[in-house]
CSV table of C-alpha atoms in Angstrom, one decimal:
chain,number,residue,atom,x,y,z
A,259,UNK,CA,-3.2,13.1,-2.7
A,260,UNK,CA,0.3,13.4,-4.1
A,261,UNK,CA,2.8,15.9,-5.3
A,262,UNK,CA,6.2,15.1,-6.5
A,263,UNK,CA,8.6,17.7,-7.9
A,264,UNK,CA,11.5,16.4,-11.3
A,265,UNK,CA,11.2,12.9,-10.3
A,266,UNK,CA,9.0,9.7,-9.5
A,267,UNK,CA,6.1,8.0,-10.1
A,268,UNK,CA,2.6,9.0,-9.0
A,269,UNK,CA,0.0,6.2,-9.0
A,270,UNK,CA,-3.5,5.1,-7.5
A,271,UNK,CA,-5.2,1.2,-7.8
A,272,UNK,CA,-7.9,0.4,-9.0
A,273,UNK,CA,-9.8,2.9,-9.3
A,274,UNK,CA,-13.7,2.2,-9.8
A,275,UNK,CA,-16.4,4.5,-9.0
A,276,UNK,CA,-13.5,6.5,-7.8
A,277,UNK,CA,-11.8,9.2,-10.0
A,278,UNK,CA,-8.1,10.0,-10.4
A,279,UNK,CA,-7.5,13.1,-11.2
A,280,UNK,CA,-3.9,14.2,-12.5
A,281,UNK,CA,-2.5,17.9,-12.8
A,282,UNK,CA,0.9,18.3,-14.5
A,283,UNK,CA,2.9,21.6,-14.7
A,284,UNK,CA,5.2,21.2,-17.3
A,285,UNK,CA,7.7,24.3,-16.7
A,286,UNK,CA,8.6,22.7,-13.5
A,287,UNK,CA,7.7,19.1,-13.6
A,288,UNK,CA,5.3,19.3,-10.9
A,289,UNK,CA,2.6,16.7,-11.2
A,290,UNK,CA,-0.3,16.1,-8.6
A,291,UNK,CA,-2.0,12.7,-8.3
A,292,UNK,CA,-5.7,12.8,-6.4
A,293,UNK,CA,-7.9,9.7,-5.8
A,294,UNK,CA,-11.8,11.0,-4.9
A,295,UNK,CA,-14.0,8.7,-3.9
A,296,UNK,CA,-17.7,11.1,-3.7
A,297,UNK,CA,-19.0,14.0,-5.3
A,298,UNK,CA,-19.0,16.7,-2.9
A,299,UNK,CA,-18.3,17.7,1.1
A,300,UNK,CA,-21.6,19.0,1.7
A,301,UNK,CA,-23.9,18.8,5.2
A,302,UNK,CA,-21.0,16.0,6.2
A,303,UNK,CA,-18.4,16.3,8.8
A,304,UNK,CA,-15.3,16.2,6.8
A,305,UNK,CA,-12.6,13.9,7.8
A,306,UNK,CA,-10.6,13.7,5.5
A,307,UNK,CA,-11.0,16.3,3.1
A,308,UNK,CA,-9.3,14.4,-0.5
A,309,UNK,CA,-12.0,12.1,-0.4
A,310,UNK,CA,-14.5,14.3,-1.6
A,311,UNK,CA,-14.1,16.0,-5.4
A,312,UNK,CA,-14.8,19.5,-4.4
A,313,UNK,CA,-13.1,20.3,-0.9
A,314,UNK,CA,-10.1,17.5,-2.6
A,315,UNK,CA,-9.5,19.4,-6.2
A,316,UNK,CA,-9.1,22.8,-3.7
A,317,UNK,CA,-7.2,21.3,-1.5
A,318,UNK,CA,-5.0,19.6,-4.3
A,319,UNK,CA,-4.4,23.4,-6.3
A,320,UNK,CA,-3.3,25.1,-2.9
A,321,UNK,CA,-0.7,21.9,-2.3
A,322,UNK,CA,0.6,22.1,-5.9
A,323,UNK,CA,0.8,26.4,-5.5
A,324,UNK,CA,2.4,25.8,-2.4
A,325,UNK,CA,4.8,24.2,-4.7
A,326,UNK,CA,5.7,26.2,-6.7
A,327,UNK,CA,2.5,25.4,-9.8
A,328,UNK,CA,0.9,28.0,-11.9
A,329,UNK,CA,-2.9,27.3,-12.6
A,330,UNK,CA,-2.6,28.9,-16.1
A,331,UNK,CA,0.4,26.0,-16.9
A,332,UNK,CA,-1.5,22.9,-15.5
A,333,UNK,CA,-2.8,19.6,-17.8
A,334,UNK,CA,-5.3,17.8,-16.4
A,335,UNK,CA,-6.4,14.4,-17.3
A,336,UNK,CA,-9.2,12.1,-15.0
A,337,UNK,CA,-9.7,8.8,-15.2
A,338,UNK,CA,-12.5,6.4,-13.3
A,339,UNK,CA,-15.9,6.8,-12.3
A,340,UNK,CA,-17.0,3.9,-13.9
A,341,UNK,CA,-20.1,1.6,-12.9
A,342,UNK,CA,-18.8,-1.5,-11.5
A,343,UNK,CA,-22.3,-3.5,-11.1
A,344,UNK,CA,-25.4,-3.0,-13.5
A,345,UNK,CA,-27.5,-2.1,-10.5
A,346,UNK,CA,-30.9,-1.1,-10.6
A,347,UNK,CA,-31.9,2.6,-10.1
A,348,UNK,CA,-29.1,4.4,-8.3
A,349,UNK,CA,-27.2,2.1,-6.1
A,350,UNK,CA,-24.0,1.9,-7.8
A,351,UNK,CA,-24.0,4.4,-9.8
A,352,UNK,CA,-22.1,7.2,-7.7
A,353,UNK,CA,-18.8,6.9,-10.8
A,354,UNK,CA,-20.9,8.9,-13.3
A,355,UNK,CA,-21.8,11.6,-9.9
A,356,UNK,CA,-18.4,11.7,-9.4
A,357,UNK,CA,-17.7,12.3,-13.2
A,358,UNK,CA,-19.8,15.1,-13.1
A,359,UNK,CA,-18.6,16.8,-10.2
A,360,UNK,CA,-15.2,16.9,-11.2
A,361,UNK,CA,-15.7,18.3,-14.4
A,362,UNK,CA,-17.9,21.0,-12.8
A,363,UNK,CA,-15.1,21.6,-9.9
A,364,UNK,CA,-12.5,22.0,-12.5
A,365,UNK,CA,-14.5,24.3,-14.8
A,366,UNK,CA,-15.0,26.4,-12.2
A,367,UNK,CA,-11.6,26.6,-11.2
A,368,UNK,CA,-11.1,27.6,-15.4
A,369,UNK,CA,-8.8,23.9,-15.8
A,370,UNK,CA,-9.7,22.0,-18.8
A,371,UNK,CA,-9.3,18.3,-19.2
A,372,UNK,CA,-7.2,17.7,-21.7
A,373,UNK,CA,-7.6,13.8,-21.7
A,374,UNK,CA,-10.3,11.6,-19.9
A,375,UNK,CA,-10.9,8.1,-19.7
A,376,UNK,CA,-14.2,8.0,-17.4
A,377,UNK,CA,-17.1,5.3,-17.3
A,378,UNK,CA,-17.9,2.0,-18.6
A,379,UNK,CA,-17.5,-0.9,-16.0
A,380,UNK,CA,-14.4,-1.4,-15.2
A,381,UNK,CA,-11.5,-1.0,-12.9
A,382,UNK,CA,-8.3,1.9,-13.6
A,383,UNK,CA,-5.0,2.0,-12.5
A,384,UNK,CA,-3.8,5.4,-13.0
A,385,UNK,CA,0.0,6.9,-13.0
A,386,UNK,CA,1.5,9.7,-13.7
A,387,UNK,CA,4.9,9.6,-14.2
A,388,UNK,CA,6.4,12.9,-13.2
A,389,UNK,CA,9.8,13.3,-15.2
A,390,UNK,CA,7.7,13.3,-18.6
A,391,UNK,CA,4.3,13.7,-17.6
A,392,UNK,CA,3.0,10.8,-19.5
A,393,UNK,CA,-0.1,9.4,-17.5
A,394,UNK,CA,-1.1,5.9,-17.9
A,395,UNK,CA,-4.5,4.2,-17.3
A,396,UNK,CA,-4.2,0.2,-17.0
A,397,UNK,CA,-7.4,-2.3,-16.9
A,398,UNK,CA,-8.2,-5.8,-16.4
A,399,UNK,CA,-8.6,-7.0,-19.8
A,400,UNK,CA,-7.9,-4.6,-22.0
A,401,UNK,CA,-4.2,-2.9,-23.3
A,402,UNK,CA,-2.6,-0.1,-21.3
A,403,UNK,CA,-3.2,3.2,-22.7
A,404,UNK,CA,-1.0,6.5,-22.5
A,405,UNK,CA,-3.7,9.1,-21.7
B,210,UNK,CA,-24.6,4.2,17.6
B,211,UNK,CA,-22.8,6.2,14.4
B,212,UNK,CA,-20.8,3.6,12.9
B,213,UNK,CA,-20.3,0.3,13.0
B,214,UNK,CA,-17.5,0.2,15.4
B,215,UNK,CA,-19.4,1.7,18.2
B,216,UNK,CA,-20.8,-1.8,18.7
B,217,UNK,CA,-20.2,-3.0,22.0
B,218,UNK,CA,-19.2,-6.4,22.5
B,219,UNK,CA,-22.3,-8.1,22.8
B,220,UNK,CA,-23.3,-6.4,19.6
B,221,UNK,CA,-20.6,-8.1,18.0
B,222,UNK,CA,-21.3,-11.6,19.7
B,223,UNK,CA,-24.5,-10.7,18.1
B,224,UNK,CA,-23.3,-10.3,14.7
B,225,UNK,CA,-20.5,-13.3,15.4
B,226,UNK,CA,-23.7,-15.3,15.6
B,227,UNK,CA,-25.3,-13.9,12.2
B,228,UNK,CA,-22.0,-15.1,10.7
B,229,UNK,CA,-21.7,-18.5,12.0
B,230,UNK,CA,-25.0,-19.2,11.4
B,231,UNK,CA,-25.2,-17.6,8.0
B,232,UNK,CA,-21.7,-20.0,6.9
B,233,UNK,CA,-23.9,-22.7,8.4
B,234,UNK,CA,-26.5,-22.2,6.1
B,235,UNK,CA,-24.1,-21.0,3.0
B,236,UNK,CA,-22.5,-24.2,3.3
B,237,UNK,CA,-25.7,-26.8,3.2
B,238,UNK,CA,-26.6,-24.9,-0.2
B,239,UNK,CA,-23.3,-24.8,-1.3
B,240,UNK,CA,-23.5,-28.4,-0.4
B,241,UNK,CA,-26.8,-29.6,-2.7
B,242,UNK,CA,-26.2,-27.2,-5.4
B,243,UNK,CA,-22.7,-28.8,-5.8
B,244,UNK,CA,-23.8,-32.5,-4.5
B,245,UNK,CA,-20.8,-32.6,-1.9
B,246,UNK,CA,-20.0,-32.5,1.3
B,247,UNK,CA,-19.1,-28.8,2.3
B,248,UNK,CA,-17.5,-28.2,5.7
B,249,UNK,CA,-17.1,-24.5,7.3
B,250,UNK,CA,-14.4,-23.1,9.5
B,251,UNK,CA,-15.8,-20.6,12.2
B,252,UNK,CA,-16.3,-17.9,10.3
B,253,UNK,CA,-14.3,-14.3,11.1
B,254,UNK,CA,-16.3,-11.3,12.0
B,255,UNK,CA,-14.5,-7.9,11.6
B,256,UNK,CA,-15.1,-4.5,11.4
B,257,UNK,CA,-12.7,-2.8,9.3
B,258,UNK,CA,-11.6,0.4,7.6
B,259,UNK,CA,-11.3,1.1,3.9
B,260,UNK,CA,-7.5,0.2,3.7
B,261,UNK,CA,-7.5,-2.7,6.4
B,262,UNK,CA,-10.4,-4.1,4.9
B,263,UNK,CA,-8.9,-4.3,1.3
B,264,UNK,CA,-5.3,-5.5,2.6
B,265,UNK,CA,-7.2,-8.3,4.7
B,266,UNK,CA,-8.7,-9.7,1.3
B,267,UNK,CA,-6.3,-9.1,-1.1
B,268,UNK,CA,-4.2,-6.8,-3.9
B,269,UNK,CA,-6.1,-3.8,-5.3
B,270,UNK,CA,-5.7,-4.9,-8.8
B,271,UNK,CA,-6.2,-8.7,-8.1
B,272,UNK,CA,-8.8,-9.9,-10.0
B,273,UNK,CA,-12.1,-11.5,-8.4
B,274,UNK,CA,-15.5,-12.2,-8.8
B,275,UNK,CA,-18.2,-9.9,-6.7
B,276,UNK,CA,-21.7,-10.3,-6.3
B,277,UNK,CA,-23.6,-7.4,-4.9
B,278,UNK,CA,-27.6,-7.7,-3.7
B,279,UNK,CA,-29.6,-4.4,-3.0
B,280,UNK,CA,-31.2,-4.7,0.9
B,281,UNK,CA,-34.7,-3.5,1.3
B,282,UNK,CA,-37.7,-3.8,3.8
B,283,UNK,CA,-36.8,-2.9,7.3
B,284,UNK,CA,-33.3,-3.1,6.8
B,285,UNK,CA,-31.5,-1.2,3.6
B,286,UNK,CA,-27.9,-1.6,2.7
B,287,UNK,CA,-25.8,-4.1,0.4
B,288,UNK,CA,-24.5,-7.8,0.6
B,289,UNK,CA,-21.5,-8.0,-1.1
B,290,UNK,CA,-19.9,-11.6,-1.5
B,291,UNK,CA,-16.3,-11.5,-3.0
B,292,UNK,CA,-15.2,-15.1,-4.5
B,293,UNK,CA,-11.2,-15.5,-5.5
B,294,UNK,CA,-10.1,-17.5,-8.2
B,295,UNK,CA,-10.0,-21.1,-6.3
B,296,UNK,CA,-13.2,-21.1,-5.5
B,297,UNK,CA,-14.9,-19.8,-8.6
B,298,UNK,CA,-12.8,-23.2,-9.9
B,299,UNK,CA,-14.2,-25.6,-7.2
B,300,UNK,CA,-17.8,-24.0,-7.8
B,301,UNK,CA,-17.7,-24.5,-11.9
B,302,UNK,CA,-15.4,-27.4,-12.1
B,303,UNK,CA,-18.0,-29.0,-10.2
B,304,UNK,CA,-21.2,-27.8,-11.9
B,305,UNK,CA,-19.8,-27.5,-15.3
B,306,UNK,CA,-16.9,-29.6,-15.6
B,307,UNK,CA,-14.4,-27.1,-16.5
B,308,UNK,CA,-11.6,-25.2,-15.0
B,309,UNK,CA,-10.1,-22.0,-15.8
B,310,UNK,CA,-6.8,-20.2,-15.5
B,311,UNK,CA,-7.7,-16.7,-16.9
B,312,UNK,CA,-10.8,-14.8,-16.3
B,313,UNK,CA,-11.1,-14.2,-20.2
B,314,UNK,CA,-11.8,-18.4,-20.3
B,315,UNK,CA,-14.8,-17.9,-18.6
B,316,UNK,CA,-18.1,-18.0,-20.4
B,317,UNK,CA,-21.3,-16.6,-19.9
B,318,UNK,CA,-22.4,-20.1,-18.3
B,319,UNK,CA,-19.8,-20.0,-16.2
B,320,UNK,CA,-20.3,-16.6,-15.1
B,321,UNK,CA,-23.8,-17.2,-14.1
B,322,UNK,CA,-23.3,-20.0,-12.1
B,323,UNK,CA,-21.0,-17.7,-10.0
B,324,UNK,CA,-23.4,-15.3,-10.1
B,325,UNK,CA,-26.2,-17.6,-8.5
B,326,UNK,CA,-24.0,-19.1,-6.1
B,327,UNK,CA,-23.1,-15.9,-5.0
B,328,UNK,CA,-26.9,-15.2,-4.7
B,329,UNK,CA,-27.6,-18.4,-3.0
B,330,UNK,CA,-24.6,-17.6,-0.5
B,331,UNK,CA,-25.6,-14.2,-0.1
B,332,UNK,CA,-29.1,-15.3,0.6
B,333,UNK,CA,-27.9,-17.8,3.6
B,334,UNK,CA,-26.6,-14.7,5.3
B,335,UNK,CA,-29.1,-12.8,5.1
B,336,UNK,CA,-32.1,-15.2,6.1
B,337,UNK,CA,-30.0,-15.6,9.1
B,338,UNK,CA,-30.2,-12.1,9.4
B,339,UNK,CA,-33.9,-12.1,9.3
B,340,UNK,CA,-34.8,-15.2,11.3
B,341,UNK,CA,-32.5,-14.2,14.2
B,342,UNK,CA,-33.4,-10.3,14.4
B,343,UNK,CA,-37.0,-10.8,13.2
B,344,UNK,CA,-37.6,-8.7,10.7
B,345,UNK,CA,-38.3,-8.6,7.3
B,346,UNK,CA,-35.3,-8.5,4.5
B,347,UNK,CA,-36.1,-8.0,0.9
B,348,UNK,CA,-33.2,-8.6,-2.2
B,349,UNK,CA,-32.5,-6.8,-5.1
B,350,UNK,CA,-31.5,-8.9,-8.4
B,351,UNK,CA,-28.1,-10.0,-7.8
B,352,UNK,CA,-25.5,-8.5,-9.7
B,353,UNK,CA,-22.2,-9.6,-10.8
B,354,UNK,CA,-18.2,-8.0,-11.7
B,355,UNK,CA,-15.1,-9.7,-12.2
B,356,UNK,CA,-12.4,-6.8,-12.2
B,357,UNK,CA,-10.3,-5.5,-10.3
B,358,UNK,CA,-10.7,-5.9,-5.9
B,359,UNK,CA,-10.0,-2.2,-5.4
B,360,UNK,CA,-13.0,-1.1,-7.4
B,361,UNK,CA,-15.2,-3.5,-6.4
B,362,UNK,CA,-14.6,-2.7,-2.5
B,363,UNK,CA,-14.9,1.5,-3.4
B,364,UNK,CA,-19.0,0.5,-4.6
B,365,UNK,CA,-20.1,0.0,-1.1
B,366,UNK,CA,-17.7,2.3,0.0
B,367,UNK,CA,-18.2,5.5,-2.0
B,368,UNK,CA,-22.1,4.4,-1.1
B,369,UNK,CA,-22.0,5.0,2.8
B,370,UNK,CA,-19.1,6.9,2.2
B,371,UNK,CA,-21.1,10.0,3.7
B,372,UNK,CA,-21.7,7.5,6.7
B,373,UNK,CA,-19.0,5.6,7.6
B,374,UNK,CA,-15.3,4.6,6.5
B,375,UNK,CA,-15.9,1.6,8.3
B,376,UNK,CA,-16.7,-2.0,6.7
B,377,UNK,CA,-18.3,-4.7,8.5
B,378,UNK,CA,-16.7,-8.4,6.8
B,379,UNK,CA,-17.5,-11.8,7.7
B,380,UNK,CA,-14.6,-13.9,6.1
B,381,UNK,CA,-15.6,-17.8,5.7
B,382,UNK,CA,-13.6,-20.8,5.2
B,383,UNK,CA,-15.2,-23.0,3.3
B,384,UNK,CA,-14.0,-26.9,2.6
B,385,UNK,CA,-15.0,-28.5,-0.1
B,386,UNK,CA,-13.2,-32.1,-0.8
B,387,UNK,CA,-10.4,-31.2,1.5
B,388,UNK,CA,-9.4,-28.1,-0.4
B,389,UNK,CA,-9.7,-24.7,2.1
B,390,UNK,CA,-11.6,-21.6,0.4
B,391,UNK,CA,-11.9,-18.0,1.8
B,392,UNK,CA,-14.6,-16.5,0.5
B,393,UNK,CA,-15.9,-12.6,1.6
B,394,UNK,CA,-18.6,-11.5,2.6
B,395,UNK,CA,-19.3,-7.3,3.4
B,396,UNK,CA,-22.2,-7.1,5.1
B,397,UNK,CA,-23.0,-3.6,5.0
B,398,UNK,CA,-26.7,-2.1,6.4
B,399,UNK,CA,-26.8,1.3,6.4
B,400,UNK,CA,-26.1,2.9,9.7
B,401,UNK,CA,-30.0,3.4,10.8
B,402,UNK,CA,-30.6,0.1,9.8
B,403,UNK,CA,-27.4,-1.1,11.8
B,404,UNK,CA,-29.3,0.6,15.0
B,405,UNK,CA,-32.4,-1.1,14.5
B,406,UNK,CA,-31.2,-4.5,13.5
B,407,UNK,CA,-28.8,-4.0,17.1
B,408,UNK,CA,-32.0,-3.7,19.0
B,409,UNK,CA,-34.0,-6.3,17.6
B,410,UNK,CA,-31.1,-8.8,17.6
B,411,UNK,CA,-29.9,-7.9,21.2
B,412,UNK,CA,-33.4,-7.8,22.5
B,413,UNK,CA,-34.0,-12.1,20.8
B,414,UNK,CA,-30.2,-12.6,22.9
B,415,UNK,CA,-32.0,-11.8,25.9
């Protein structure tokens, strides 16, 4: 996880079951950059609590309050969760879990998605450049797109 | 055992084994299916975190070729056998007569003779898996992505990601007409599986 303040650019690699998830306050140009890699903490011991879309997204909001973000101002955009292998049955398939938790973690915390670019089978590199708050989503074979 | 570091170091002479036997065998295929002589370097067993495992093969965003094969029977888990750019050109310059520099050259003939070498590689491994520990290994249809490394690796990772952060990799070196190729292979059973394969395999050591 990442917060920077005015300045810099946020970004995570490659992205594939994985989501990114991006929060943006624009009164202060605060922007927050998360990479989760499964859907929920539960019955685990939790090492390190950003890899995991629930404990991470609450983790994420107290950093960014910490900083000086107001919930109400936020714009969130996710990116990831795709399928990487056409597995059979459920091996594989942990992007559209992932997908599903976030969105559910970030209703309940009353933050609407404003932009997603979730699924499919491929790879995401996601920024979010911090001065503008334009986020980016690059992948292998197809154009960049401003999310 | 909770992880696959906790293996002590006979355990991982044990697995050393599995490796060099398994590039043994991945080589001969590799060797008929292509119709020329294949060498192997001693393979490198490792286990790895997330970070150190993706820095040891390669840029996030590079793009590679991955085929991943489904474990069943008495051990679960995934093979996952990552092939860069140089060798997917050996492999279907050889078989097809055709070389490639961008992954959007590449046609579905080409992409399935990756995909079966992968299988065919994958498949040395593991029936050296199975004839050293004993047991009974059953594979999932093999499956293939070219995109980017970084997502590839987070498939088996996000899988025993409630497990482990810990990957096991058994990097060959294959030589095929005096040209060196790496290729990588995860080995990943799930952590019971890793307990009971330990026992069966250190118990045949004795």
């Amino acid at each position: 996880m990442k917060v920077a303040r005015r300045e810099g650019l946020l970004i995570t690699y490659a992205l594939g079951s994985c989501i990114g998830i991006t929060l943006y306050d624009p009164a202060i140009k605060l922007g927050g950059l998360l990479h989760i890699m499964l859907p929920t903490a539960d019955h685990t011991r939790v090492d390190n609590i950003y890899k995991f879309a629930d404990s991470g997204i609450q983790e994420m909001l107290r950093k960014m309050q910490a900083f000086g973000g107001v919930k109400s101002r936020y714009i969130c955009k996710i990116a990831g969760g795709a399928k990487m292998f056409e597995m059979q049955g459920n091996l594989g398939n942990i992007g559209q879990r992932n997908s599903e938790s976030v969105q559910n973690v970030l209703r309940q915390e009353q933050i609407r998605i404003v932009r997603q670019d979730i699924g499919a089978n491929y790879a995401r590199t996601m920024s979010l450049d911090v001065e503008t708050g334009v986020v980016k989503v690059r992948s292998f074979g197809r154009p960049e797109i401003t999310l | 055992m909770n992880s696959y570091d906790d293996m002590n170091s006979m355990e991982q002479d044990v697995i050393r084994e599995v490796g060099s036997i398994g590039t043994g065998n991945a080589a001969s295929a590799l060797s008929s299916l292509l119709g020329t002589q294949v060498r192997m370097g001693l393979p490198v067993v490792s286990v790895l975190d997330y970070n150190a495992a993706m820095s040891a093969i390669g840029n996030p965003e590079a793009i590679v070729a991955a085929v991943m094969v489904g474990m069943k029977g008495d051990v679960s888990g995934i093979m996952l056998f990552i092939l860069h750019p140089d060798l997917i050109n050996e492999i279907i310059g050889i078989l097809l007569g055709r070389n490639f520099e961008d992954y959007s050259q590449l046609t579905e003939m080409d992409i399935s003779a990756v995909n079966e070498v992968g299988n065919i590689m994958i498949s040395s491994y593991v029936n050296a898996l199975s004839g050293l520990a004993g047991v009974d290994i059953s594979l999932s249809v093999p499956e293939i992505a070219i995109n980017m490394l970084g997502g590839i690796m987070s498939v088996p990772m996000a899988e025993f990601g409630y497990q482990t952060d810990k990957l096991m990799m058994i990097r060959g070196k294959f030589i095929i007409r005096d040209v060196e190729l790496n290729s990588d292979l995860l080995m990943l059973p799930d952590i019971d599986s890793l307990n009971y394969l330990m026992k069966k395999l250190v118990q045949s050591n004795e």
